[in-house]
Amino acid sequence: MESVVRLAISVGGSALVAFVVCRAADLLARFADARHPETPLWGLLRRCRAPLYVVLLAALLRWTYPVAAGREPAMHTEAVSRVLLLCLIGAGAWLTVRTVAAVVESTYARYAGRSRDAARLRRVRTQVTLIMRVVSVAVGVLAAAAALVTFPSFRTLGTSLLASAGIIGIVAGVAAQSTLSNLFAGFQIAFGDMVRIGDTVVVDGEWGVVEEVTLTFLTVRTWDERRVTLPVSYFTSRPFENWSRGGAEMTGSVFVHCDHTTPVALARAHLQEFLTTCDTWDGRGWDLAVTDTSPTGITVRAIVTAKDADDLWTTRCAVREELVGWLAREHPGALPKVVTAPAAQQAERGR
């Protein structure tokens, strides 16, 4: 009975002390967040309450349990201590990842508040995302290694594995060749500034915006809200279009097929008048010219500019609709025609 009371006091006291310390840390972070609203660090650090509580609880129980156990068998005490140590290692890794994420997100938020260069922000955001993934994986691997080392049998196994590390390395390198290529391609994308989160790209004929970049794959959100997932090695081994590279401004063309009698000068004047009322046209440039002719008609090309890919698409659609509508209303004879005649009449004329 006495041992049960001691264990209850140990668990309850440890839980209470851990709760008080976490509560004090949370209040301190909330106070600092109110005093310094210009930085989101303190508010982000409040996410660490749960892992901090687990770390404190595991550490206090590991310290107080052997004393509270008293005459319990040494095997039980050792097993409980090992479980608490594993919990402490796991919670420590959890707390480390949360803390690093808070610091990195706060730094990026402050940088984003000062910078006005959208392309640079997308590049930094891509790098930060990949760095956080690398840190998370590294901390997880270290935590798993530390947990395995706590078992004597794994320490002996580790010595034998190190002795054959050369053979294992060769086998792992051959087996994980595709994974490693994607991993290095992810680093190349992040720090080579090839493609960034938020860039407008065209891959395999699909137009969309880069939504997510990881160490192994990249997700593109298409214009119709589909998600196209591609391995990052695709972007280092094949050509693709990046419409956000070197500035978001773009130039697009609209082709309209017309009859030879089309009043091109009037169409050019009407296009200029229409563009002055088009909100998505950025005013940098425009043109209208006949680019091709055939026995049945001509091809008129209109060139327009816009500040980004989305506005360019809207401007091209608007210009196409306006030119076709204007020709149908004002010059219906300028629309393309297909001349046909009954075969019988042609035969009679031939006689």
XYZ file of C-alpha atoms in Angstrom:
351
model
C 0.000 0.000 0.000
C 2.816 2.350 0.837
C 4.453 1.791 -2.553
C 1.179 2.551 -4.329
C 0.886 5.843 -2.426
C 4.477 6.751 -3.296
C 3.860 5.971 -6.979
C 0.665 8.038 -6.982
C 2.512 10.944 -5.373
C 5.336 10.576 -7.910
C 3.021 10.556 -10.925
C 0.659 13.224 -9.611
C 3.445 15.506 -8.422
C 5.362 15.167 -11.695
C 2.234 15.891 -13.731
C 1.415 18.912 -11.562
C 4.944 20.362 -11.735
C 5.084 19.824 -15.521
C 1.676 21.503 -15.915
C 2.706 24.513 -13.796
C 5.950 24.993 -15.717
C 4.181 24.684 -19.107
C 1.465 27.065 -17.996
C 4.048 29.613 -16.854
C 5.934 29.278 -20.138
C 2.685 29.725 -22.094
C 1.750 32.851 -20.132
C 5.250 34.237 -20.634
C 5.041 33.609 -24.392
C 1.587 35.216 -24.530
C 2.876 38.272 -22.644
C 5.893 38.579 -24.965
C 3.617 38.205 -27.993
C 1.441 41.084 -26.739
C 4.489 43.263 -26.073
C 6.096 42.528 -29.446
C 3.331 42.155 -32.066
C 5.800 42.902 -34.859
C 7.237 39.383 -34.631
C 5.117 36.200 -34.634
C 7.835 34.173 -32.870
C 6.282 34.152 -29.420
C 2.870 33.248 -30.750
C 4.381 30.396 -32.779
C 6.335 29.138 -29.765
C 3.046 28.515 -27.983
C 2.641 25.496 -30.278
C 5.403 23.852 -28.232
C 3.215 23.462 -25.136
C 2.299 19.821 -25.756
C 5.824 18.489 -26.492
C 7.257 20.580 -23.639
C 4.766 19.061 -21.213
C 5.637 15.515 -22.340
C 9.381 16.235 -22.028
C 9.014 17.626 -18.502
C 6.685 14.839 -17.400
C 8.970 12.077 -18.752
C 12.065 13.706 -17.212
C 10.418 14.156 -13.784
C 9.012 10.615 -13.748
C 12.376 9.175 -14.742
C 13.913 11.035 -11.801
C 11.244 10.293 -9.190
C 10.105 6.787 -10.174
C 13.173 4.858 -8.917
C 12.744 6.507 -5.510
C 8.987 5.887 -5.438
C 9.331 2.290 -6.640
C 11.138 1.334 -3.459
C 11.259 -2.453 -3.217
C 9.855 -3.141 -6.657
C 11.857 -5.709 -8.637
C 14.843 -4.213 -10.394
C 13.625 -5.654 -13.716
C 10.360 -3.711 -13.494
C 12.135 -0.527 -12.509
C 14.563 -0.864 -15.400
C 11.750 -1.524 -17.901
C 9.758 1.509 -16.754
C 12.874 3.678 -16.836
C 13.607 2.553 -20.387
C 10.056 3.329 -21.510
C 10.310 6.783 -19.906
C 13.661 7.325 -21.625
C 12.134 6.432 -24.998
C 9.261 8.841 -24.323
C 11.788 11.513 -23.378
C 13.753 10.988 -26.607
C 10.618 11.074 -28.772
C 9.192 14.135 -27.034
C 12.567 15.876 -27.250
C 12.632 15.333 -31.013
C 9.037 16.600 -31.235
C 9.924 19.702 -29.215
C 13.020 20.343 -31.328
C 11.077 20.197 -34.608
C 8.342 22.484 -33.247
C 10.888 25.013 -31.945
C 12.885 25.082 -35.183
C 9.681 25.430 -37.200
C 8.578 28.382 -35.056
C 11.918 30.158 -35.479
C 12.022 29.529 -39.241
C 8.401 30.599 -39.823
C 8.925 33.740 -37.745
C 12.060 34.651 -39.682
C 10.290 34.107 -43.007
C 7.265 36.154 -41.894
C 9.477 39.100 -40.924
C 11.373 38.825 -44.208
C 8.131 38.676 -46.192
C 6.902 41.801 -44.405
C 9.977 43.750 -45.515
C 10.430 42.431 -49.051
C 8.347 43.508 -52.035
C 9.926 41.143 -54.563
C 7.352 38.393 -55.196
C 9.815 36.166 -57.064
C 12.351 36.327 -54.232
C 9.638 35.544 -51.690
C 8.606 32.443 -53.643
C 12.217 31.298 -53.823
C 12.805 31.799 -50.090
C 9.526 30.071 -49.281
C 10.539 27.041 -51.350
C 13.946 26.883 -49.661
C 12.441 27.241 -46.193
C 9.927 24.464 -46.860
C 12.597 22.037 -48.009
C 14.954 22.982 -45.164
C 12.227 22.265 -42.622
C 11.599 18.855 -44.199
C 15.305 18.050 -44.044
C 15.500 19.141 -40.402
C 12.454 17.043 -39.514
C 13.909 13.957 -41.199
C 17.329 14.502 -39.602
C 15.873 14.938 -36.113
C 13.687 11.870 -36.599
C 16.649 9.756 -37.691
C 18.762 10.940 -34.750
C 15.915 10.266 -32.322
C 15.412 6.775 -33.734
C 19.148 6.072 -33.480
C 19.233 7.322 -29.890
C 16.247 5.144 -29.031
C 17.869 2.040 -30.527
C 21.114 2.658 -28.676
C 19.262 2.340 -25.362
C 18.909 -1.408 -26.052
C 22.163 -3.342 -25.412
C 21.386 -5.840 -28.169
C 21.166 -3.037 -30.728
C 24.485 -1.601 -29.552
C 26.136 -4.925 -30.377
C 24.283 -5.051 -33.678
C 25.441 -1.535 -34.485
C 29.088 -2.586 -34.130
C 28.660 -5.431 -36.611
C 26.740 -3.217 -39.022
C 29.505 -0.606 -39.009
C 31.994 -3.338 -39.861
C 30.040 -4.132 -43.052
C 29.058 -0.542 -43.862
C 30.871 -0.643 -47.199
C 28.821 -3.529 -48.576
C 25.570 -2.160 -47.153
C 26.312 1.254 -48.633
C 26.786 -0.194 -52.099
C 23.605 -2.262 -51.884
C 21.581 0.674 -50.511
C 22.959 2.997 -53.172
C 21.905 0.673 -55.980
C 18.504 -0.066 -54.443
C 17.700 3.570 -53.682
C 19.129 5.100 -56.843
C 15.788 6.621 -57.861
C 15.122 7.949 -54.353
C 18.567 9.479 -54.058
C 18.275 11.118 -57.483
C 14.973 12.686 -56.428
C 16.522 13.793 -53.143
C 19.430 15.580 -54.809
C 17.069 16.978 -57.443
C 15.011 18.477 -54.606
C 18.067 20.293 -53.275
C 18.928 21.438 -56.793
C 15.439 22.882 -57.253
C 15.464 24.587 -53.849
C 18.841 26.285 -54.147
C 19.207 26.413 -57.928
C 16.119 28.638 -58.268
C 14.729 26.520 -61.121
C 11.112 26.445 -59.943
C 9.473 27.931 -56.857
C 6.212 27.651 -54.985
C 3.728 29.939 -56.731
C 5.407 29.797 -60.158
C 3.221 29.345 -63.228
C 4.533 26.382 -65.227
C 3.579 24.203 -68.213
C 4.553 20.528 -67.887
C 3.411 17.777 -70.235
C 0.961 20.204 -71.809
C -0.635 21.010 -68.416
C -0.765 24.657 -67.339
C -0.835 25.334 -63.610
C 0.739 26.832 -60.501
C 3.347 25.099 -58.334
C 1.547 24.376 -55.056
C 3.964 22.164 -53.113
C 7.636 21.248 -53.362
C 9.124 18.394 -51.318
C 12.387 16.498 -51.450
C 10.877 13.803 -53.665
C 7.875 15.208 -55.555
C 6.322 18.439 -56.769
C 2.589 19.231 -57.021
C 1.134 21.513 -59.725
C -2.414 22.860 -59.347
C -3.919 23.132 -62.822
C -6.372 25.790 -63.960
C -9.295 23.379 -63.468
C -8.288 22.633 -59.830
C -6.650 19.275 -60.570
C -3.368 18.333 -58.890
C -0.575 16.928 -61.049
C 2.157 15.251 -58.997
C 5.569 14.813 -60.599
C 8.933 13.596 -59.250
C 11.352 16.452 -58.734
C 13.851 14.700 -61.013
C 11.431 15.491 -63.880
C 12.335 19.180 -63.643
C 16.072 18.520 -63.731
C 16.012 16.090 -66.661
C 13.312 17.438 -69.011
C 12.473 20.854 -70.453
C 9.467 22.714 -69.043
C 8.006 26.213 -69.291
C 8.256 28.537 -66.304
C 6.155 31.597 -67.042
C 7.150 33.305 -63.781
C 10.861 33.169 -64.500
C 12.416 36.563 -65.146
C 9.273 38.506 -64.289
C 5.571 37.761 -64.340
C 4.733 40.019 -67.332
C 3.721 38.104 -70.441
C 2.765 38.633 -74.085
C 0.087 36.561 -75.786
C -1.478 36.273 -79.211
C -5.019 35.784 -80.517
C -5.657 34.348 -83.990
C -8.872 35.062 -85.892
C -9.647 33.566 -89.329
C -11.404 36.041 -91.645
C -12.439 36.629 -95.234
C -10.230 38.493 -97.704
C -12.612 41.475 -97.551
C -11.971 42.073 -93.819
C -11.290 45.775 -93.044
C -8.015 45.208 -91.165
C -7.452 48.925 -90.466
C -10.870 49.272 -88.836
C -10.293 46.090 -86.834
C -6.965 47.487 -85.633
C -8.600 50.735 -84.535
C -11.394 48.876 -82.777
C -8.903 46.667 -80.924
C -7.036 49.719 -79.661
C -10.276 51.265 -78.450
C -11.358 48.050 -76.746
C -8.053 47.552 -74.931
C -8.366 50.940 -73.230
C -11.457 49.577 -71.453
C -10.000 46.132 -70.672
C -9.004 45.937 -66.993
C -6.610 43.012 -67.419
C -4.519 44.648 -70.165
C -1.429 46.243 -68.592
C -0.907 48.853 -71.358
C 2.629 47.760 -72.274
C 1.902 46.862 -75.891
C -0.512 45.585 -78.519
C -0.677 44.965 -82.255
C -2.909 43.562 -84.984
C -1.614 42.293 -88.313
C -2.360 39.786 -91.067
C 0.074 36.921 -90.546
C -1.113 34.416 -93.159
C -3.316 34.108 -96.221
C -4.873 31.215 -98.102
C -7.236 30.768 -101.070
C -10.211 30.768 -98.675
C -9.282 33.592 -96.278
C -6.697 35.356 -94.115
C -5.357 34.922 -90.569
C -5.364 38.003 -88.354
C -3.161 37.962 -85.267
C -3.712 40.280 -82.303
C -0.925 40.669 -79.732
C -1.675 41.803 -76.171
C 0.277 42.037 -72.910
C -0.647 41.474 -69.258
C 0.996 41.572 -65.856
C 0.784 37.799 -65.270
C -0.428 34.545 -66.780
C -3.920 34.727 -65.293
C -4.564 38.225 -66.640
C -3.082 37.261 -70.006
C -5.519 34.363 -70.350
C -8.453 36.631 -69.476
C -7.266 39.333 -71.895
C -6.846 36.893 -74.776
C -10.336 35.477 -74.248
C -11.825 38.973 -74.064
C -10.049 40.118 -77.237
C -11.117 36.995 -79.120
C -14.758 37.436 -78.100
C -14.713 41.151 -78.915
C -13.185 40.769 -82.387
C -15.556 37.978 -83.394
C -18.552 39.870 -82.028
C -17.514 43.127 -83.706
C -17.073 41.415 -87.076
C -20.449 39.688 -86.746
C -22.210 42.969 -85.903
C -20.438 45.499 -88.115
C -18.884 43.460 -90.946
C -20.617 40.104 -91.316
C -19.119 39.722 -94.774
C -15.683 39.538 -93.183
C -16.425 36.254 -91.478
C -14.904 33.171 -93.144
C -17.021 31.534 -95.825
C -17.150 28.099 -97.350
C -18.375 28.351 -100.964
C -20.240 25.318 -102.180
C -22.423 24.591 -105.227
C -24.600 21.621 -106.148
C -22.840 19.142 -108.376
C -25.805 19.096 -110.752
C -25.585 22.808 -111.468
C -21.859 22.564 -112.099
C -22.535 19.717 -114.562
C -25.144 21.794 -116.408
C -22.789 24.740 -116.658
C -20.123 22.459 -118.046
C -22.491 21.475 -120.931
